[in-house]
Tab-separated table of C-alpha atoms in Angstrom:
chain	number	residue	atom	x	y	z
A	1	ASP	CA	89.071	109.065	102.915
A	2	ALA	CA	90.673	105.967	101.444
A	3	GLY	CA	88.323	103.837	99.450
A	4	VAL	CA	88.446	100.078	99.287
A	5	THR	CA	92.002	98.802	99.140
A	6	GLN	CA	93.199	95.362	98.086
A	7	SER	CA	96.517	93.591	98.214
A	8	PRO	CA	98.453	92.362	96.431
A	9	THR	CA	97.820	93.955	93.045
A	10	HIS	CA	99.065	90.982	91.080
A	11	LEU	CA	99.860	87.422	92.012
A	12	ILE	CA	101.218	84.446	90.096
A	13	LYS	CA	100.758	80.953	91.484
A	14	THR	CA	101.020	77.400	90.185
A	15	ARG	CA	98.326	74.762	90.147
A	16	GLY	CA	97.711	73.145	93.510
A	17	GLN	CA	99.031	76.052	95.544
A	18	GLN	CA	97.063	78.127	98.000
A	19	VAL	CA	96.560	81.893	97.914
A	20	THR	CA	95.341	84.580	100.316
A	21	LEU	CA	93.981	87.910	99.117
A	22	ARG	CA	93.324	90.854	101.409
A	23	CYS	CA	90.804	93.675	101.475
A	24	SER	CA	90.294	96.764	103.603
A	25	PRO	CA	86.812	98.246	103.313
A	26	LYS	CA	85.930	101.886	102.863
A	27	SER	CA	85.986	103.780	106.144
A	28	GLY	CA	82.786	103.208	108.100
A	29	HIS	CA	81.693	100.170	106.104
A	30	ASP	CA	81.035	96.921	107.919
A	31	THR	CA	80.134	94.484	105.128
A	32	VAL	CA	82.556	92.962	102.658
A	33	SER	CA	81.690	91.005	99.526
A	34	TRP	CA	84.054	89.176	97.202
A	35	TYR	CA	83.598	88.724	93.468
A	36	GLN	CA	85.511	86.815	90.807
A	37	GLN	CA	85.775	88.392	87.369
A	38	ALA	CA	87.146	86.165	84.624
A	39	LEU	CA	88.512	87.813	81.501
A	40	GLY	CA	85.699	89.176	79.352
A	41	GLN	CA	83.043	88.318	81.933
A	42	GLY	CA	81.078	90.177	84.557
A	43	PRO	CA	81.911	89.750	88.237
A	44	GLN	CA	80.511	86.639	89.920
A	45	PHE	CA	79.526	86.774	93.589
A	46	ILE	CA	81.639	84.511	95.808
A	47	PHE	CA	80.497	85.350	99.347
A	48	GLN	CA	79.742	88.140	101.766
A	49	TYR	CA	80.886	88.763	105.342
A	50	TYR	CA	79.181	90.728	108.049
A	51	GLU	CA	79.968	90.697	111.769
A	52	GLU	CA	82.804	88.253	111.065
A	53	GLU	CA	80.431	85.642	109.660
A	54	GLU	CA	79.738	84.434	106.133
A	55	ARG	CA	76.195	85.581	105.465
A	56	GLN	CA	75.669	84.843	101.778
A	57	ARG	CA	77.483	82.551	99.392
A	58	GLY	CA	77.453	82.185	95.645
A	59	ASN	CA	78.003	79.051	93.595
A	60	PHE	CA	81.662	78.479	94.435
A	61	PRO	CA	83.277	75.316	95.836
A	62	ASP	CA	84.568	74.952	99.369
A	63	ARG	CA	88.091	75.613	98.093
A	64	PHE	CA	87.061	79.247	98.390
A	65	SER	CA	86.918	80.414	101.981
A	66	GLY	CA	87.122	83.703	103.761
A	67	HIS	CA	87.422	85.556	106.973
A	68	GLN	CA	86.454	88.923	108.362
A	69	PHE	CA	88.373	90.542	111.180
A	70	PRO	CA	87.054	92.770	113.993
A	71	ASN	CA	88.265	95.852	112.095
A	72	TYR	CA	86.014	94.731	109.161
A	73	SER	CA	88.933	93.889	106.865
A	74	SER	CA	88.664	90.572	105.077
A	75	GLU	CA	90.662	87.790	103.487
A	76	LEU	CA	89.807	85.460	100.637
A	77	ASN	CA	91.573	82.109	100.604
A	78	VAL	CA	91.651	79.738	97.674
A	79	ASN	CA	93.093	76.244	98.103
A	80	ALA	CA	94.238	73.736	95.493
A	81	LEU	CA	94.385	76.334	92.752
A	82	LEU	CA	93.154	75.422	89.281
A	83	LEU	CA	93.967	77.088	85.995
A	84	GLY	CA	90.346	78.262	85.887
A	85	ASP	CA	90.857	80.262	89.058
A	86	SER	CA	92.839	82.818	87.058
A	87	ALA	CA	90.784	86.003	87.298
A	88	LEU	CA	90.471	89.454	88.788
A	89	TYR	CA	89.250	89.173	92.374
A	90	LEU	CA	87.247	92.149	93.488
A	91	CYS	CA	86.369	93.190	96.986
A	92	ALA	CA	83.366	95.416	97.598
A	93	SER	CA	82.327	97.083	100.821
A	94	SER	CA	79.007	98.457	101.963
A	95	LEU	CA	77.216	99.558	105.079
A	96	GLU	CA	74.765	97.207	106.773
A	97	TRP	CA	73.670	93.822	105.618
A	98	ASP	CA	70.331	92.811	104.170
A	99	THR	CA	68.866	96.259	103.732
A	100	THR	CA	66.669	97.086	100.784
A	101	TYR	CA	69.493	98.630	98.836
A	102	ASN	CA	72.963	99.742	99.672
A	103	GLU	CA	75.696	100.875	97.339
A	104	GLN	CA	78.738	98.674	97.107
A	105	PHE	CA	82.110	100.306	96.566
A	106	PHE	CA	84.637	98.214	94.711
A	107	GLY	CA	88.364	98.025	95.141
A	108	PRO	CA	90.806	97.856	92.204
A	109	GLY	CA	91.060	94.098	92.473
A	110	THR	CA	93.820	91.521	92.693
A	111	ARG	CA	94.760	89.868	89.424
A	112	LEU	CA	95.551	86.205	90.042
A	113	THR	CA	97.296	84.144	87.402
A	114	VAL	CA	97.520	80.387	87.894
A	115	LEU	CA	100.132	78.602	85.780
B	1	GLN	CA	70.876	80.232	80.561
B	2	LYS	CA	72.377	83.183	82.408
B	3	GLU	CA	70.095	85.229	84.649
B	4	VAL	CA	71.355	88.445	83.055
B	5	GLU	CA	72.257	88.759	79.381
B	6	GLN	CA	74.314	91.608	77.946
B	7	ASP	CA	75.868	92.026	74.514
B	8	PRO	CA	79.657	92.080	75.066
B	9	GLY	CA	80.297	94.321	72.056
B	10	PRO	CA	82.695	95.910	71.383
B	11	LEU	CA	80.672	98.977	70.484
B	12	SER	CA	82.486	101.785	68.662
B	13	VAL	CA	80.885	105.220	68.235
B	14	PRO	CA	82.134	108.669	67.212
B	15	GLU	CA	82.461	111.428	69.782
B	16	GLY	CA	79.150	113.197	70.378
B	17	ALA	CA	77.003	110.181	69.506
B	18	ILE	CA	74.166	108.852	71.645
B	19	VAL	CA	75.015	105.435	73.040
B	20	SER	CA	72.436	102.818	73.969
B	21	LEU	CA	73.455	99.905	76.202
B	22	ASN	CA	71.033	97.149	77.132
B	23	CYS	CA	70.517	94.116	79.325
B	24	THR	CA	67.793	91.526	79.589
B	25	TYR	CA	67.088	89.350	82.588
B	26	SER	CA	65.028	86.282	83.293
B	27	ASN	CA	64.143	86.461	86.991
B	28	SER	CA	61.235	88.731	87.905
B	29	ALA	CA	62.500	88.853	91.513
B	30	PHE	CA	65.106	91.454	90.588
B	31	GLN	CA	64.077	94.792	92.082
B	32	TYR	CA	67.096	97.123	91.969
B	33	PHE	CA	68.996	97.767	88.773
B	34	MET	CA	72.420	99.312	88.465
B	35	TRP	CA	74.915	100.365	85.855
B	36	TYR	CA	78.604	100.220	86.631
B	37	ARG	CA	81.484	101.588	84.586
B	38	GLN	CA	84.790	99.733	84.634
B	39	TYR	CA	87.955	101.161	83.180
B	40	SER	CA	90.737	98.800	82.195
B	41	ARG	CA	92.503	97.284	85.205
B	42	LYS	CA	90.179	99.064	87.644
B	43	GLY	CA	87.253	98.026	89.819
B	44	PRO	CA	83.675	98.827	88.781
B	45	GLU	CA	82.243	102.193	89.847
B	46	LEU	CA	78.538	102.828	90.225
B	47	LEU	CA	77.033	105.144	87.611
B	48	MET	CA	73.334	104.890	88.315
B	49	TYR	CA	70.758	102.788	90.068
B	50	THR	CA	66.993	102.575	89.680
B	51	TYR	CA	64.290	100.839	91.654
B	52	SER	CA	61.681	98.921	89.686
B	53	SER	CA	60.321	100.315	86.432
B	54	GLY	CA	60.878	103.866	85.222
B	55	ASN	CA	63.488	106.341	84.086
B	56	LYS	CA	66.255	108.126	85.936
B	57	GLU	CA	68.459	110.867	84.559
B	58	ASP	CA	71.832	112.085	85.813
B	59	GLY	CA	73.648	114.530	83.593
B	60	ARG	CA	74.444	112.855	80.292
B	61	PHE	CA	73.251	109.463	81.567
B	62	THR	CA	69.695	108.084	81.534
B	63	ALA	CA	68.747	104.692	82.942
B	64	GLN	CA	65.505	102.978	81.944
B	65	VAL	CA	63.874	99.902	83.433
B	66	ASP	CA	60.978	98.020	81.864
B	67	LYS	CA	60.049	95.225	84.256
B	68	SER	CA	57.222	93.974	82.054
B	69	SER	CA	59.770	93.190	79.342
B	70	LYS	CA	62.620	92.375	81.774
B	71	TYR	CA	64.753	94.890	79.913
B	72	ILE	CA	67.010	97.684	81.145
B	73	SER	CA	68.891	100.353	79.228
B	74	LEU	CA	71.538	102.994	79.758
B	75	PHE	CA	71.727	105.949	77.387
B	76	ILE	CA	74.783	108.175	77.161
B	77	ARG	CA	74.298	111.516	75.426
B	78	ASP	CA	77.106	113.517	73.826
B	79	SER	CA	79.545	110.655	74.311
B	80	GLN	CA	83.156	111.552	75.066
B	81	PRO	CA	86.417	109.618	74.599
B	82	SER	CA	86.596	109.476	78.407
B	83	ASP	CA	83.424	107.347	78.325
B	84	SER	CA	85.446	104.545	76.723
B	85	ALA	CA	85.166	101.704	79.209
B	86	THR	CA	83.244	98.510	79.914
B	87	TYR	CA	79.687	99.062	81.120
B	88	LEU	CA	78.222	96.424	83.397
B	89	CYS	CA	74.573	96.085	84.276
B	90	ALA	CA	73.834	94.596	87.675
B	91	MET	CA	70.747	93.800	89.676
B	92	THR	CA	69.644	92.537	93.076
B	93	LYS	CA	66.716	90.400	94.218
B	94	THR	CA	64.452	91.282	97.084
B	95	GLY	CA	65.844	89.935	100.351
B	96	THR	CA	69.358	89.457	99.044
B	97	ALA	CA	70.019	93.106	98.482
B	98	SER	CA	73.765	93.070	98.606
B	99	LYS	CA	74.414	90.187	96.232
B	100	LEU	CA	74.891	91.739	92.819
B	101	THR	CA	74.184	89.704	89.704
B	102	PHE	CA	76.105	91.168	86.779
B	103	GLY	CA	75.835	91.004	83.043
B	104	THR	CA	78.866	90.174	80.937
B	105	GLY	CA	79.633	93.848	80.300
B	106	THR	CA	79.676	95.833	77.040
B	107	ARG	CA	82.982	97.313	75.932
B	108	LEU	CA	82.469	100.843	74.555
B	109	GLN	CA	84.985	102.777	72.482
B	110	VAL	CA	84.298	106.460	71.719
B	111	THR	CA	86.498	107.690	68.908
B	112	LEU	CA	87.568	111.238	68.053
């Protein structure tokens, strides 16, 4: 059983460009969350998708947007990249939304460098 | 002020030592508390979770939660070089169960 997979592994972009990151959840999972982890920091919640809709959102600007597909995979899009967007972007999948507790399984992340 | 505070370390201990990792938090709405381990260039993996106050043991790992003090701990007994990693505490509030709020992470190095 493949766990959470993310692509690409690494990405280098320049300021002002746009980027799309991809995530495939663990088999059987229907909820995908995205986190940004800056160097030396803990992951910060960006948003969560369930049933192809954004259900929760953290304190990130509208430059960050996402999508969930019918097969539960997800994309994270970032427009007008800033140097401060350089980070490890983590995707986490879980089963069911808004339950009391559910374990989130993390992928290996995509390391984005903005020059 | 961050909702969750964690000493970033680094923390260096000899093999076999008992390790104590801690986090404090400010929001009493947090109900579920987790510890994740993150190896370099990898995603976090869940080590333990606890609900509300109390202790939970799993092998060499013990998690403690003291809600009255807003303080959580992870103890690692008989530490091994393979335990060298960054340890992240995380917690969720009632009603927003899936949104994890993380600490900064503590980098642990276990030396031979």
